[in-house]
CSV table of C-alpha atoms in Angstrom, one decimal:
chain,number,residue,atom,x,y,z
A,1,UNK,CA,-55.3,-94.2,-5.8
A,2,UNK,CA,-57.7,-92.2,-8.1
A,3,UNK,CA,-59.4,-90.7,-5.1
A,4,UNK,CA,-56.1,-89.7,-3.6
A,5,UNK,CA,-55.0,-88.1,-6.8
A,6,UNK,CA,-58.3,-86.2,-7.0
A,7,UNK,CA,-57.9,-85.0,-3.5
A,8,UNK,CA,-54.4,-83.7,-4.5
A,9,UNK,CA,-55.8,-82.0,-7.5
A,10,UNK,CA,-58.7,-80.4,-5.6
A,11,UNK,CA,-56.1,-79.0,-3.0
A,12,UNK,CA,-53.9,-77.6,-5.8
A,13,UNK,CA,-56.8,-75.9,-7.4
A,14,UNK,CA,-58.0,-74.5,-4.1
A,15,UNK,CA,-54.8,-73.2,-3.2
A,16,UNK,CA,-54.1,-71.5,-6.7
A,17,UNK,CA,-57.6,-70.0,-6.4
A,18,UNK,CA,-56.8,-68.7,-3.0
A,19,UNK,CA,-53.5,-67.2,-4.1
A,20,UNK,CA,-55.2,-65.6,-7.1
A,21,UNK,CA,-58.0,-64.0,-5.0
A,22,UNK,CA,-55.4,-62.8,-2.2
A,23,UNK,CA,-53.5,-61.2,-5.0
A,24,UNK,CA,-56.3,-59.2,-6.5
A,25,UNK,CA,-57.3,-58.1,-3.1
A,26,UNK,CA,-53.9,-56.9,-2.2
A,27,UNK,CA,-53.2,-55.2,-5.6
A,28,UNK,CA,-56.5,-53.4,-5.4
A,29,UNK,CA,-55.8,-52.1,-1.9
A,30,UNK,CA,-55.3,-48.3,-1.4
A,31,UNK,CA,-51.4,-48.2,-1.2
A,32,UNK,CA,-51.4,-49.5,-4.9
A,33,UNK,CA,-53.2,-46.4,-6.0
A,34,UNK,CA,-55.4,-46.4,-9.0
A,35,UNK,CA,-55.4,-47.3,-12.8
A,36,UNK,CA,-55.8,-44.3,-15.2
A,37,UNK,CA,-59.0,-44.5,-17.2
A,38,UNK,CA,-61.5,-41.9,-18.6
A,39,UNK,CA,-60.5,-38.3,-19.3
A,40,UNK,CA,-57.0,-39.0,-17.8
A,41,UNK,CA,-56.6,-42.1,-20.2
A,42,UNK,CA,-57.7,-40.1,-23.2
A,43,UNK,CA,-55.2,-37.3,-22.4
A,44,UNK,CA,-52.4,-40.0,-21.9
A,45,UNK,CA,-53.2,-41.5,-25.3
A,46,UNK,CA,-52.7,-38.0,-26.9
A,47,UNK,CA,-49.3,-37.8,-25.6
A,48,UNK,CA,-46.3,-38.3,-28.0
A,49,UNK,CA,-44.5,-40.0,-25.2
A,50,UNK,CA,-47.4,-42.7,-24.9
A,51,UNK,CA,-47.3,-45.7,-27.2
A,52,UNK,CA,-48.6,-49.2,-27.1
A,53,UNK,CA,-50.1,-48.5,-23.7
A,54,UNK,CA,-46.9,-47.4,-22.1
A,55,UNK,CA,-44.8,-44.1,-21.6
A,56,UNK,CA,-41.4,-44.2,-23.1
A,57,UNK,CA,-37.9,-42.5,-22.6
A,58,UNK,CA,-36.2,-40.4,-25.1
A,59,UNK,CA,-33.6,-43.1,-25.7
A,60,UNK,CA,-34.1,-46.8,-25.7
A,61,UNK,CA,-33.8,-47.9,-22.0
A,62,UNK,CA,-33.7,-51.6,-21.1
A,63,UNK,CA,-34.4,-52.3,-17.3
A,64,UNK,CA,-31.1,-54.1,-17.1
A,65,UNK,CA,-27.7,-53.3,-18.8
A,66,UNK,CA,-26.0,-55.5,-21.3
A,67,UNK,CA,-24.1,-58.4,-19.7
A,68,UNK,CA,-26.4,-59.0,-16.8
A,69,UNK,CA,-29.3,-61.5,-16.4
A,70,UNK,CA,-32.4,-60.6,-14.5
A,71,UNK,CA,-32.5,-64.0,-12.7
A,72,UNK,CA,-28.9,-63.4,-11.5
A,73,UNK,CA,-29.6,-59.8,-10.3
A,74,UNK,CA,-32.7,-60.8,-8.5
A,75,UNK,CA,-30.9,-63.8,-6.9
A,76,UNK,CA,-28.1,-61.5,-5.6
A,77,UNK,CA,-30.5,-58.9,-4.3
A,78,UNK,CA,-32.7,-61.3,-2.3
A,79,UNK,CA,-30.5,-64.3,-1.6
A,80,UNK,CA,-26.8,-63.4,-2.3
A,81,UNK,CA,-24.2,-62.6,0.3
A,82,UNK,CA,-24.5,-58.9,1.3
A,83,UNK,CA,-21.8,-56.4,2.0
A,84,UNK,CA,-21.3,-56.0,5.9
A,85,UNK,CA,-22.1,-52.2,5.5
A,86,UNK,CA,-25.2,-52.7,3.5
A,87,UNK,CA,-26.9,-51.1,6.3
A,88,UNK,CA,-25.2,-48.8,9.0
A,89,UNK,CA,-24.0,-50.6,12.1
A,90,UNK,CA,-25.5,-47.6,14.4
A,91,UNK,CA,-28.0,-44.9,13.9
A,92,UNK,CA,-27.6,-42.4,11.0
A,93,UNK,CA,-26.6,-39.0,12.4
A,94,UNK,CA,-29.7,-36.5,12.0
A,95,UNK,CA,-31.3,-33.4,13.3
A,96,UNK,CA,-35.0,-33.0,13.9
A,97,UNK,CA,-35.5,-29.4,12.7
A,98,UNK,CA,-39.0,-28.2,13.4
A,99,UNK,CA,-40.5,-27.5,9.9
A,100,UNK,CA,-43.5,-25.8,11.3
A,101,UNK,CA,-41.4,-23.1,13.1
A,102,UNK,CA,-39.5,-22.0,10.0
A,103,UNK,CA,-39.9,-18.4,8.9
A,104,UNK,CA,-41.9,-18.4,5.6
A,105,UNK,CA,-39.7,-15.7,4.4
A,106,UNK,CA,-36.4,-17.9,4.7
A,107,UNK,CA,-35.1,-19.9,1.9
A,108,UNK,CA,-34.1,-23.2,2.9
A,109,UNK,CA,-33.7,-26.9,1.9
A,110,UNK,CA,-34.1,-29.7,4.4
A,111,UNK,CA,-33.4,-33.2,3.4
A,112,UNK,CA,-36.0,-35.7,5.1
A,113,UNK,CA,-34.0,-38.8,4.0
A,114,UNK,CA,-33.9,-40.8,0.7
A,115,UNK,CA,-35.5,-38.6,-2.0
A,116,UNK,CA,-37.7,-36.6,0.3
A,117,UNK,CA,-37.0,-33.1,1.0
A,118,UNK,CA,-38.6,-29.8,2.2
A,119,UNK,CA,-37.9,-26.8,0.0
A,120,UNK,CA,-38.9,-23.2,0.9
A,121,UNK,CA,-38.0,-20.1,-1.5
A,122,UNK,CA,-39.5,-16.8,-2.3
A,123,UNK,CA,-42.1,-17.2,0.3
A,124,UNK,CA,-43.4,-20.6,-1.2
A,125,UNK,CA,-43.2,-23.9,0.3
A,126,UNK,CA,-42.6,-27.3,-1.5
A,127,UNK,CA,-42.5,-31.0,-0.4
A,128,UNK,CA,-40.8,-33.4,-2.8
A,129,UNK,CA,-41.4,-37.1,-2.9
A,130,UNK,CA,-42.3,-37.5,0.8
A,131,UNK,CA,-41.9,-41.0,2.1
A,132,UNK,CA,-42.2,-40.5,6.0
A,133,UNK,CA,-43.5,-44.0,6.9
A,134,UNK,CA,-41.1,-46.4,8.6
A,135,UNK,CA,-41.2,-48.8,5.5
A,136,UNK,CA,-40.4,-47.8,1.8
A,137,UNK,CA,-42.8,-50.3,0.4
A,138,UNK,CA,-46.6,-51.2,0.5
A,139,UNK,CA,-45.9,-53.7,3.1
A,140,UNK,CA,-44.8,-53.5,6.7
A,141,UNK,CA,-41.6,-55.3,7.6
A,142,UNK,CA,-40.1,-54.8,4.1
A,143,UNK,CA,-37.5,-52.2,3.2
A,144,UNK,CA,-37.4,-50.7,6.7
A,145,UNK,CA,-35.7,-47.2,7.1
A,146,UNK,CA,-32.4,-47.2,8.8
A,147,UNK,CA,-32.5,-46.1,12.5
A,148,UNK,CA,-31.9,-42.3,12.7
A,149,UNK,CA,-33.2,-41.7,9.2
A,150,UNK,CA,-36.7,-42.1,10.3
A,151,UNK,CA,-37.0,-39.0,12.5
A,152,UNK,CA,-39.8,-37.4,10.4
A,153,UNK,CA,-43.4,-38.3,10.4
A,154,UNK,CA,-46.2,-36.9,8.4
A,155,UNK,CA,-47.5,-34.9,11.2
A,156,UNK,CA,-44.2,-32.9,11.1
A,157,UNK,CA,-45.2,-31.4,7.7
A,158,UNK,CA,-46.6,-28.0,7.9
A,159,UNK,CA,-49.1,-26.3,5.6
A,160,UNK,CA,-47.8,-26.8,2.0
A,161,UNK,CA,-48.1,-24.6,-0.9
A,162,UNK,CA,-47.1,-27.4,-3.3
A,163,UNK,CA,-46.5,-31.2,-3.1
A,164,UNK,CA,-44.3,-32.4,-5.8
A,165,UNK,CA,-44.0,-36.0,-7.0
A,166,UNK,CA,-41.3,-37.2,-9.6
A,167,UNK,CA,-42.8,-40.6,-10.2
A,168,UNK,CA,-45.0,-43.3,-8.5
A,169,UNK,CA,-42.7,-45.8,-7.1
A,170,UNK,CA,-43.2,-46.7,-3.6
A,171,UNK,CA,-39.9,-45.2,-2.3
A,172,UNK,CA,-41.1,-41.8,-3.9
A,173,UNK,CA,-44.8,-41.8,-3.5
A,174,UNK,CA,-45.8,-43.2,-0.1
A,175,UNK,CA,-49.7,-43.6,0.5
A,176,UNK,CA,-49.6,-43.1,4.2
A,177,UNK,CA,-47.6,-39.8,4.1
A,178,UNK,CA,-49.4,-38.3,1.0
A,179,UNK,CA,-53.0,-39.2,2.3
A,180,UNK,CA,-52.0,-37.9,5.8
A,181,UNK,CA,-50.9,-34.4,4.4
A,182,UNK,CA,-53.8,-34.0,2.0
A,183,UNK,CA,-55.7,-31.5,4.0
A,184,UNK,CA,-52.6,-29.3,4.6
A,185,UNK,CA,-51.6,-29.3,0.8
A,186,UNK,CA,-52.7,-26.5,-1.3
A,187,UNK,CA,-51.7,-28.2,-4.8
A,188,UNK,CA,-50.0,-31.3,-6.0
A,189,UNK,CA,-47.7,-31.3,-8.9
A,190,UNK,CA,-47.6,-34.7,-10.6
A,191,UNK,CA,-46.4,-36.2,-14.1
A,192,UNK,CA,-49.3,-37.4,-16.4
A,193,UNK,CA,-51.2,-40.4,-15.0
A,194,UNK,CA,-50.0,-40.1,-11.5
A,195,UNK,CA,-52.9,-37.9,-10.4
A,196,UNK,CA,-55.0,-41.1,-10.4
A,197,UNK,CA,-53.3,-42.4,-7.3
A,198,UNK,CA,-53.9,-39.0,-5.4
A,199,UNK,CA,-57.5,-38.8,-6.5
A,200,UNK,CA,-58.2,-42.4,-4.9
A,201,UNK,CA,-56.5,-41.0,-1.7
A,202,UNK,CA,-59.0,-38.2,-1.6
A,203,UNK,CA,-57.3,-35.4,-3.5
A,204,UNK,CA,-59.8,-33.4,-5.7
A,205,UNK,CA,-59.1,-33.0,-9.3
A,206,UNK,CA,-58.7,-29.2,-8.9
A,207,UNK,CA,-56.0,-29.9,-6.4
A,208,UNK,CA,-53.7,-31.4,-9.2
A,209,UNK,CA,-51.4,-29.9,-11.5
A,210,UNK,CA,-50.8,-32.9,-13.8
A,211,UNK,CA,-48.7,-32.5,-16.9
A,212,UNK,CA,-46.1,-34.1,-19.2
A,213,UNK,CA,-42.7,-33.1,-20.2
A,214,UNK,CA,-42.5,-29.8,-21.8
A,215,UNK,CA,-45.3,-28.1,-19.9
A,216,UNK,CA,-44.6,-24.9,-17.9
A,217,UNK,CA,-46.9,-23.8,-15.2
A,218,UNK,CA,-47.1,-20.6,-13.3
A,219,UNK,CA,-47.1,-21.0,-9.5
A,220,UNK,CA,-47.4,-18.4,-6.7
A,221,UNK,CA,-45.2,-15.5,-6.1
A,222,UNK,CA,-44.1,-15.3,-9.7
A,223,UNK,CA,-42.6,-18.8,-9.6
A,224,UNK,CA,-42.5,-21.1,-12.6
A,225,UNK,CA,-42.1,-24.8,-12.9
A,226,UNK,CA,-41.3,-26.7,-16.0
A,227,UNK,CA,-41.9,-30.6,-16.3
A,228,UNK,CA,-38.7,-32.1,-17.8
A,229,UNK,CA,-37.5,-35.4,-19.0
A,230,UNK,CA,-36.0,-38.1,-16.8
A,231,UNK,CA,-34.7,-41.6,-17.8
A,232,UNK,CA,-36.6,-43.9,-15.6
A,233,UNK,CA,-39.8,-46.1,-15.4
A,234,UNK,CA,-42.9,-46.2,-13.4
A,235,UNK,CA,-45.6,-48.5,-11.9
A,236,UNK,CA,-47.1,-49.6,-8.6
A,237,UNK,CA,-48.7,-52.8,-10.1
A,238,UNK,CA,-47.3,-55.7,-12.3
A,239,UNK,CA,-47.6,-53.4,-15.4
A,240,UNK,CA,-45.0,-50.8,-15.7
A,241,UNK,CA,-44.9,-47.3,-17.4
A,242,UNK,CA,-48.6,-46.7,-17.2
A,243,UNK,CA,-47.8,-43.4,-15.7
A,244,UNK,CA,-45.2,-40.8,-16.5
A,245,UNK,CA,-42.0,-40.0,-14.6
A,246,UNK,CA,-40.2,-36.5,-14.7
A,247,UNK,CA,-37.7,-34.1,-13.4
A,248,UNK,CA,-38.6,-30.4,-12.7
A,249,UNK,CA,-37.1,-27.0,-13.2
A,250,UNK,CA,-38.1,-24.5,-10.6
A,251,UNK,CA,-37.5,-21.0,-11.5
A,252,UNK,CA,-38.1,-18.3,-9.0
A,253,UNK,CA,-37.4,-14.5,-9.0
A,254,UNK,CA,-34.3,-15.2,-7.0
A,255,UNK,CA,-33.0,-18.7,-8.2
A,256,UNK,CA,-33.2,-21.6,-10.4
A,257,UNK,CA,-33.4,-25.1,-9.0
A,258,UNK,CA,-33.3,-28.5,-10.7
A,259,UNK,CA,-35.2,-31.4,-9.1
A,260,UNK,CA,-33.8,-34.4,-10.7
A,261,UNK,CA,-35.9,-37.2,-9.5
A,262,UNK,CA,-34.8,-40.8,-10.5
A,263,UNK,CA,-33.0,-40.9,-13.7
A,264,UNK,CA,-30.2,-42.9,-15.6
A,265,UNK,CA,-27.6,-40.6,-17.5
A,266,UNK,CA,-28.9,-39.5,-20.9
A,267,UNK,CA,-28.8,-36.6,-23.3
A,268,UNK,CA,-31.6,-35.1,-21.6
A,269,UNK,CA,-29.4,-33.4,-19.0
A,270,UNK,CA,-27.5,-31.5,-21.7
A,271,UNK,CA,-30.9,-30.5,-23.1
A,272,UNK,CA,-32.1,-29.2,-19.8
A,273,UNK,CA,-29.0,-27.4,-19.2
A,274,UNK,CA,-29.1,-25.7,-22.5
A,275,UNK,CA,-32.5,-24.6,-22.2
A,276,UNK,CA,-32.9,-23.6,-18.5
A,277,UNK,CA,-29.5,-23.5,-17.1
A,278,UNK,CA,-27.4,-22.5,-15.3
A,279,UNK,CA,-28.8,-23.6,-12.0
A,280,UNK,CA,-28.1,-22.3,-8.6
A,281,UNK,CA,-28.9,-25.7,-7.1
A,282,UNK,CA,-29.4,-29.2,-8.5
A,283,UNK,CA,-30.9,-31.9,-6.3
A,284,UNK,CA,-29.8,-35.2,-7.9
A,285,UNK,CA,-30.1,-38.9,-7.3
A,286,UNK,CA,-27.0,-40.4,-5.9
A,287,UNK,CA,-27.6,-43.9,-4.3
A,288,UNK,CA,-29.5,-47.2,-4.8
A,289,UNK,CA,-27.5,-47.8,-8.0
A,290,UNK,CA,-25.7,-50.7,-9.6
A,291,UNK,CA,-23.9,-51.5,-12.8
A,292,UNK,CA,-26.8,-53.6,-13.9
A,293,UNK,CA,-29.3,-50.7,-13.4
A,294,UNK,CA,-27.2,-47.8,-14.9
A,295,UNK,CA,-29.8,-47.0,-17.5
A,296,UNK,CA,-32.4,-46.2,-15.1
A,297,UNK,CA,-30.3,-44.9,-12.0
A,298,UNK,CA,-27.2,-42.7,-12.2
A,299,UNK,CA,-23.8,-44.0,-10.9
A,300,UNK,CA,-21.8,-41.4,-9.0
A,301,UNK,CA,-19.8,-40.6,-11.9
A,302,UNK,CA,-22.9,-40.0,-14.0
A,303,UNK,CA,-24.0,-37.6,-11.3
A,304,UNK,CA,-20.9,-35.7,-11.8
A,305,UNK,CA,-21.4,-35.5,-15.6
A,306,UNK,CA,-25.1,-34.6,-15.2
A,307,UNK,CA,-24.1,-31.8,-12.7
A,308,UNK,CA,-21.7,-30.6,-15.4
A,309,UNK,CA,-24.3,-30.9,-18.3
A,310,UNK,CA,-27.1,-28.9,-16.6
A,311,UNK,CA,-24.4,-26.2,-15.4
A,312,UNK,CA,-25.1,-26.6,-11.6
A,313,UNK,CA,-23.3,-24.3,-9.3
A,314,UNK,CA,-24.2,-26.4,-6.2
A,315,UNK,CA,-25.2,-30.0,-6.1
A,316,UNK,CA,-27.2,-31.7,-3.3
A,317,UNK,CA,-27.1,-35.5,-3.6
A,318,UNK,CA,-30.2,-37.5,-2.4
A,319,UNK,CA,-31.5,-41.1,-2.8
A,320,UNK,CA,-29.4,-42.6,-0.1
A,321,UNK,CA,-28.9,-43.2,3.7
A,322,UNK,CA,-32.4,-44.3,4.4
A,323,UNK,CA,-33.2,-47.6,2.7
A,324,UNK,CA,-31.1,-50.5,1.3
A,325,UNK,CA,-32.5,-50.8,-2.3
A,326,UNK,CA,-29.1,-51.8,-4.0
A,327,UNK,CA,-26.1,-53.7,-2.9
A,328,UNK,CA,-23.5,-51.1,-2.4
A,329,UNK,CA,-22.4,-50.0,1.3
A,330,UNK,CA,-24.9,-47.5,2.7
A,331,UNK,CA,-22.3,-44.7,2.8
A,332,UNK,CA,-20.6,-45.4,-0.7
A,333,UNK,CA,-22.8,-42.9,-2.4
A,334,UNK,CA,-21.6,-40.1,-0.3
A,335,UNK,CA,-18.0,-41.3,-0.2
A,336,UNK,CA,-17.8,-41.4,-4.0
A,337,UNK,CA,-19.9,-38.2,-4.9
A,338,UNK,CA,-17.6,-36.0,-2.6
A,339,UNK,CA,-14.4,-37.5,-3.8
A,340,UNK,CA,-15.4,-37.1,-7.5
A,341,UNK,CA,-16.8,-33.7,-6.8
A,342,UNK,CA,-13.3,-32.6,-5.5
A,343,UNK,CA,-11.6,-33.8,-8.6
A,344,UNK,CA,-14.0,-31.7,-10.7
A,345,UNK,CA,-14.1,-28.7,-8.4
A,346,UNK,CA,-17.7,-29.1,-8.0
A,347,UNK,CA,-19.6,-27.7,-4.7
A,348,UNK,CA,-21.3,-30.8,-3.5
A,349,UNK,CA,-23.5,-30.1,-0.3
A,350,UNK,CA,-23.9,-32.9,2.1
A,351,UNK,CA,-26.3,-31.9,4.9
A,352,UNK,CA,-27.4,-34.4,7.6
A,353,UNK,CA,-31.0,-35.5,7.5
A,354,UNK,CA,-32.9,-32.6,9.0
A,355,UNK,CA,-30.1,-30.1,8.8
A,356,UNK,CA,-31.0,-26.6,7.5
A,357,UNK,CA,-29.4,-25.5,4.3
A,358,UNK,CA,-29.5,-21.9,3.8
A,359,UNK,CA,-30.1,-21.3,0.2
A,360,UNK,CA,-28.8,-17.8,0.4
A,361,UNK,CA,-25.6,-18.7,2.2
A,362,UNK,CA,-22.9,-19.7,-0.4
A,363,UNK,CA,-20.3,-20.5,2.2
A,364,UNK,CA,-22.1,-22.9,4.4
A,365,UNK,CA,-20.0,-26.1,5.3
A,366,UNK,CA,-21.0,-29.6,6.3
A,367,UNK,CA,-19.4,-32.3,8.3
A,368,UNK,CA,-18.5,-35.8,6.9
A,369,UNK,CA,-21.3,-37.3,9.0
A,370,UNK,CA,-21.4,-40.5,7.1
A,371,UNK,CA,-17.8,-41.5,8.5
A,372,UNK,CA,-18.6,-41.2,12.0
């Protein structure tokens, strides 16, 4: 009996050790990026946003709203009954526009799915939060892109003036994509701390523009970018908030564009509107939300209020129609934002993935493609 118990104990210890070793091997793999240290960490420690080894939002921001339990939310997400339209029943309508063939002198926006988009204005090209792998996670076979939303690949990306990253979550900062386009990227613009991931993936220090909220940087062709707040969180490993998250204000000689990134609703939208608005275009998160997460992701009604706060003339909603990261029907975000936008007389632009938005055409119309 004693020998039997010793054998069980031995196997428990062995399995536990193997699991621990496997965890550390996986978590230190390239997709998980790096850990800030050295000069970067010292710079982070000097930031007013960084306290107790973490970055913080302007307002107190719990990861889950009052009245909800993390255990119940987690259970519902992984094991609970799902809405029949959580994922589309057929392929997402999309258009594969050749990004390499676009005249550099045209001003365009092209949504690549989820929060990834290509932006070109005033002769300068930008790529924001590109996730062009088939999976929006560090592992294959988890968080697979909807059919039709996956038409763009890293090799479709042309020579870039600027890569812009809002934060380091896997559905916004994709290792295979960002590594693949490294040699075609002139500069990468990232929030403080996020540069450690790109450097591990082969980007040089002089390729990075890495700042915190409040910084304003001059870019090519008299374009200026400002690092502005968002209400969110970060982290590619177990520990959260060890890198900063951000929104951006892009001010060019011809237009102002707000790049919202992931954010819950808060006073920062009003602050940004008062300092930098009005905006010709605002590209705002609208999707992958839930009442339990309202502090870190905007609900459609919050997107409407944020649009009013920043004084946006035209709104382009993103963060939907590629991955199922929440429990709402896949097309609900677009249904709600267009309906609420009409009530407030807001100009909501809803291009298909890959459809060219002419930033100099104020009368361009788009189909209700999510109802097909």
